[in-house]
Amino acid sequence: MEVGESGINNLPNPELIELAKALEEKFQHTDRVFVFNLPDHLKDLFKDTFGTYVEKSTFKAWVQEVFPHEDSGEKIFPAIAEAGIAKEGRKSFPQPEGKRGKEAGTRGKKGKEFYELAIRAITKVATLKKSYDALAVVALYLHPKLTHDELLNKTLEINDILGEKYSASSIRKAVSNVVNNRSLVRKIEGRSTTWFELHDDLMMDISKVLNELILEAKAKEELAAEEAENIEGMAAKFFRFFTTYGVDTGKAFYVEKLREVLAERGGRSLAVDYVHVNAFIPDVAAKLLERPDDVIQAAEMAIREVLKEPPFDYSEEDLPEVHVRFFNLPQSVAPRRIGSDHLNRFIQVEGVVSRITEVKPFVHKAVYVCRACGNEMVRLQNPYSVYMKRPEKCEACGSRDLYLDDEKSTFIDYQTIRVQDAPEVLRGGQMPRFLDVVLLDDLVDSVQPGDRVIITGVLRRVEEKTEKRPVVRKVLIANHVQPVNRDLDEIELTREDEQRIREEAGKPYFKERLVRSIAPNIYGMDRIKEGIALSLVGGIGERPDGTKMRDAIHVLLVGDPGKGKSAVLEFLRKVAPRSILASAEGVTKAGFTAAAVRDELTGEWVLEAGVMVLADKGFALLDEFEKMKESDRNAIHRAMEQGTVEIHKAGINATLNARATVIAAANPVHGRWNFNEDIADQLKLPPTIISRFDLIFPVIDEPDPKEDKKLAESMLGLGREESSPAAEPYDEEFLKKFIAYARRNVHPRLSREAAVLLGEYYVELRRRAKREGGFFKIPITARQLEALIRLTTAHARLHLRETATVEDARAAIDLLEYSLRQLLPPDQREELDVNVIMVGKHTRELVIEEEVINAIRALDDGEGAPETGIISLLKEKGITEEKVRAVIEDLKERGEITAIRRVDDIEFYRWTPR
């Protein structure tokens, strides 16, 4: 017979009945109840009846006295199921059997979970000498007034239930420490016996904190049970989704995809389209964004069940591990937009890979073994933690001598990458932001620096060993990685946009107006802007015979300061698709190409992409080009010609795509352009790099009264307004859309007539080659012929023509000739000299070098050729002393001649053959 049905409920005093019921509930978790543990409306009655607290034995006697009923005392305490925590259908706070007896009754054993909560409560409110002292305090809290031997036995029992967490000697020390600590216990002397009990205020503090911990534990357990039920429910929904989605078309879509994954060598991932999930089970799709761990776990549980069914029929022991990877979320976020609201949520990030690390093993499941007793302890590790989770000591014997068992632990591949904002999302000179991403298992090595990617995953806070600051680092744990090749698709074009572009391209003044629209605030430079316009739309990377070549038209602006070179690049950054503007002095360690650098946090070597790699299939706008690093000089000419960058350093061997169009600006080393010096000497760049540019335009500040007046009137707004439709430049938005439309939709091929014209032009110029000294003054080479093909097709693309005509070929020839002639002194522009680009020197300069070397060889009698003799000999051939001395210095710097002695301020030289 239960009290409350025929016992307490039938008694006349309802207040006493309510008090008894409240105390009965409290005594299920403790042996002593304080007044503050009760609701406010019962506190006064409790004080009148018991005072500030009551022990369980006193309460039991009071019940038998106030409520006379057979077995009422026993029914008030129905073998009290002492506090426990609900698990797997068991009642709260289970009672595992101890190793030192099977005591039952009103003080039956507490469950392990309860004792752990009690220890936590005690360590919060009491100052202990040793951590194991808490066990003795728990014994006194639950069993007031214990003798020394009783306390020792009770403490040993608690230690047994906790899995013998401490040794017997430690328990004896705990009892000794507690009974001798007067701040914790008071001693009660009897005639022949001494008892110990905790101070009342300490009992009250422990009770208060313990009750809070119990409520918290119950809430967590209820939540865990609810979540477990939810996960099982979601798993059932996923099972139906995997086995029935697409059945109406004849086959279960994801069953077939799963079959393909298992047939693929090394396949371990099933890619699941979020759109499909949202259409079939929208409630689960919504939970994926908020509770990604639970949903992914449910999906993988469902996959295991699918694998047990036909057509797979795997047994439990042979089940392969298959990851479920979700992609195609409705919205992507750039790294710069990721904030605290995204923490612990499932998100989709889009950007450019700028850095990758090497692949390393990650301890997914760490198994620690105790050397003393052989006990094994498992700790699951987090990929977003910077430290290993490991037990402080053995859970069986307390030994601290533990080691990681590699054989029993589980390892998976681990790699981190860095994703930064794509160039086109940056506006107004914004700095790109980045996000570190962790790739696990079969996701490693799925991308390279420079790749554009869409990554789904869970944003986590990096777990540090010690949290010293309230600001934390974030990292994305990738679930799915998808390299993308969108090219120009990010620029959206409506039908109205396309119609306007076609209409404008058909107008007679279109080219003139388009050229004026490039950096319209910079006056003049029309031929230079025309070359830039052709570079923006690009040529076709294929010869008429089908041979592949690069399609990028590289342009170099070089010359005097203050002529707007940097301003042109800044404008192009706004309109050129996928463009990156960088200065040689402001680039990262990766420079213009790529580099192996040490990570700032880990100190490991990582592969970091430079500007050319990040601008792959876009535009690299490079300012102060002449100041590039030595490492870039060795690599950039390969990037410009072949569209790749190779890295071989610190064990990293990689080939990265760098198919960017280069539009660069450079300043002469002496500040201003000097026609009397070679271009290679003025830029301090090797000819191998200079010759990669299709068009090189010197930007010269030459006084010209007529042009100076036009410039001043333009800048001051004093000129007459032109009425021509070509005078009004297009806006930046139209330029962006036109470039995207032309590059995306127009792919012209050379007409036979255009090809014949280019061939005849090439042959005719080669026929005009003249021999000067030991050199040919060559007007054109095959490299310039390739440039003409690119320029011709680009000119056709500029007019949206699918066939490059003779008109396009003539325009290309005219522009290339203009570029080559501008590199020559004004008095030498009648005849083209491609050696200026190919070897960095005019043919005449090469001839003079040859004459100097021949003079040194002729005058060297074994003790060197005197400088005065060299000058005298060459003066007879019309070469000035100043020019001879300049050539000698250049040859000395290049190591082709050596000064071997000096006599009376006269240098003697010897030729040093290479």
PDB file of C-alpha atoms in Angstrom, residues 90 95 113 158 194 220 246 257 309 384 466 507 586 614 654 686 760 856 858 863 886 914:
ATOM      1  CA  ARG A  90      16.429   2.609 -16.193  1.00  0.00           C
ATOM      2  CA  GLN A  95      22.421   1.430  -8.221  1.00  0.00           C
ATOM      3  CA  GLU A 113      26.641   8.959 -11.521  1.00  0.00           C
ATOM      4  CA  ILE A 158      32.006   4.580  -2.665  1.00  0.00           C
ATOM      5  CA  THR A 194      33.804   8.945  18.796  1.00  0.00           C
ATOM      6  CA  LYS A 220      20.704  16.866 -19.923  1.00  0.00           C
ATOM      7  CA  GLY A 246      13.660   8.641 -57.813  1.00  0.00           C
ATOM      8  CA  LYS A 257      24.730   6.261 -56.627  1.00  0.00           C
ATOM      9  CA  GLU A 309      19.296  -4.668 -47.561  1.00  0.00           C
ATOM     10  CA  TYR A 384      39.101  21.386 -34.552  1.00  0.00           C
ATOM     11  CA  THR A 466      44.277  27.216 -22.404  1.00  0.00           C
ATOM     12  CA  LYS A 507      27.384  50.717 -84.392  1.00  0.00           C
ATOM     13  CA  GLY A 586      53.088  44.544 -51.353  1.00  0.00           C
ATOM     14  CA  LEU A 614      44.792  33.196 -57.546  1.00  0.00           C
ATOM     15  CA  ALA A 654      53.318  20.673 -57.347  1.00  0.00           C
ATOM     16  CA  PRO A 686      65.603  39.538 -68.341  1.00  0.00           C
ATOM     17  CA  GLU A 760      52.465  37.218 -96.267  1.00  0.00           C
ATOM     18  CA  ILE A 856      89.818  43.096 -76.435  1.00  0.00           C
ATOM     19  CA  ALA A 858      92.967  41.546 -80.597  1.00  0.00           C
ATOM     20  CA  GLU A 863      98.591  40.624 -69.973  1.00  0.00           C
ATOM     21  CA  ALA A 886      79.218  51.947 -71.177  1.00  0.00           C
ATOM     22  CA  ARG A 914      81.009  31.548 -71.628  1.00  0.00           C
TER      23      ARG A 914
END
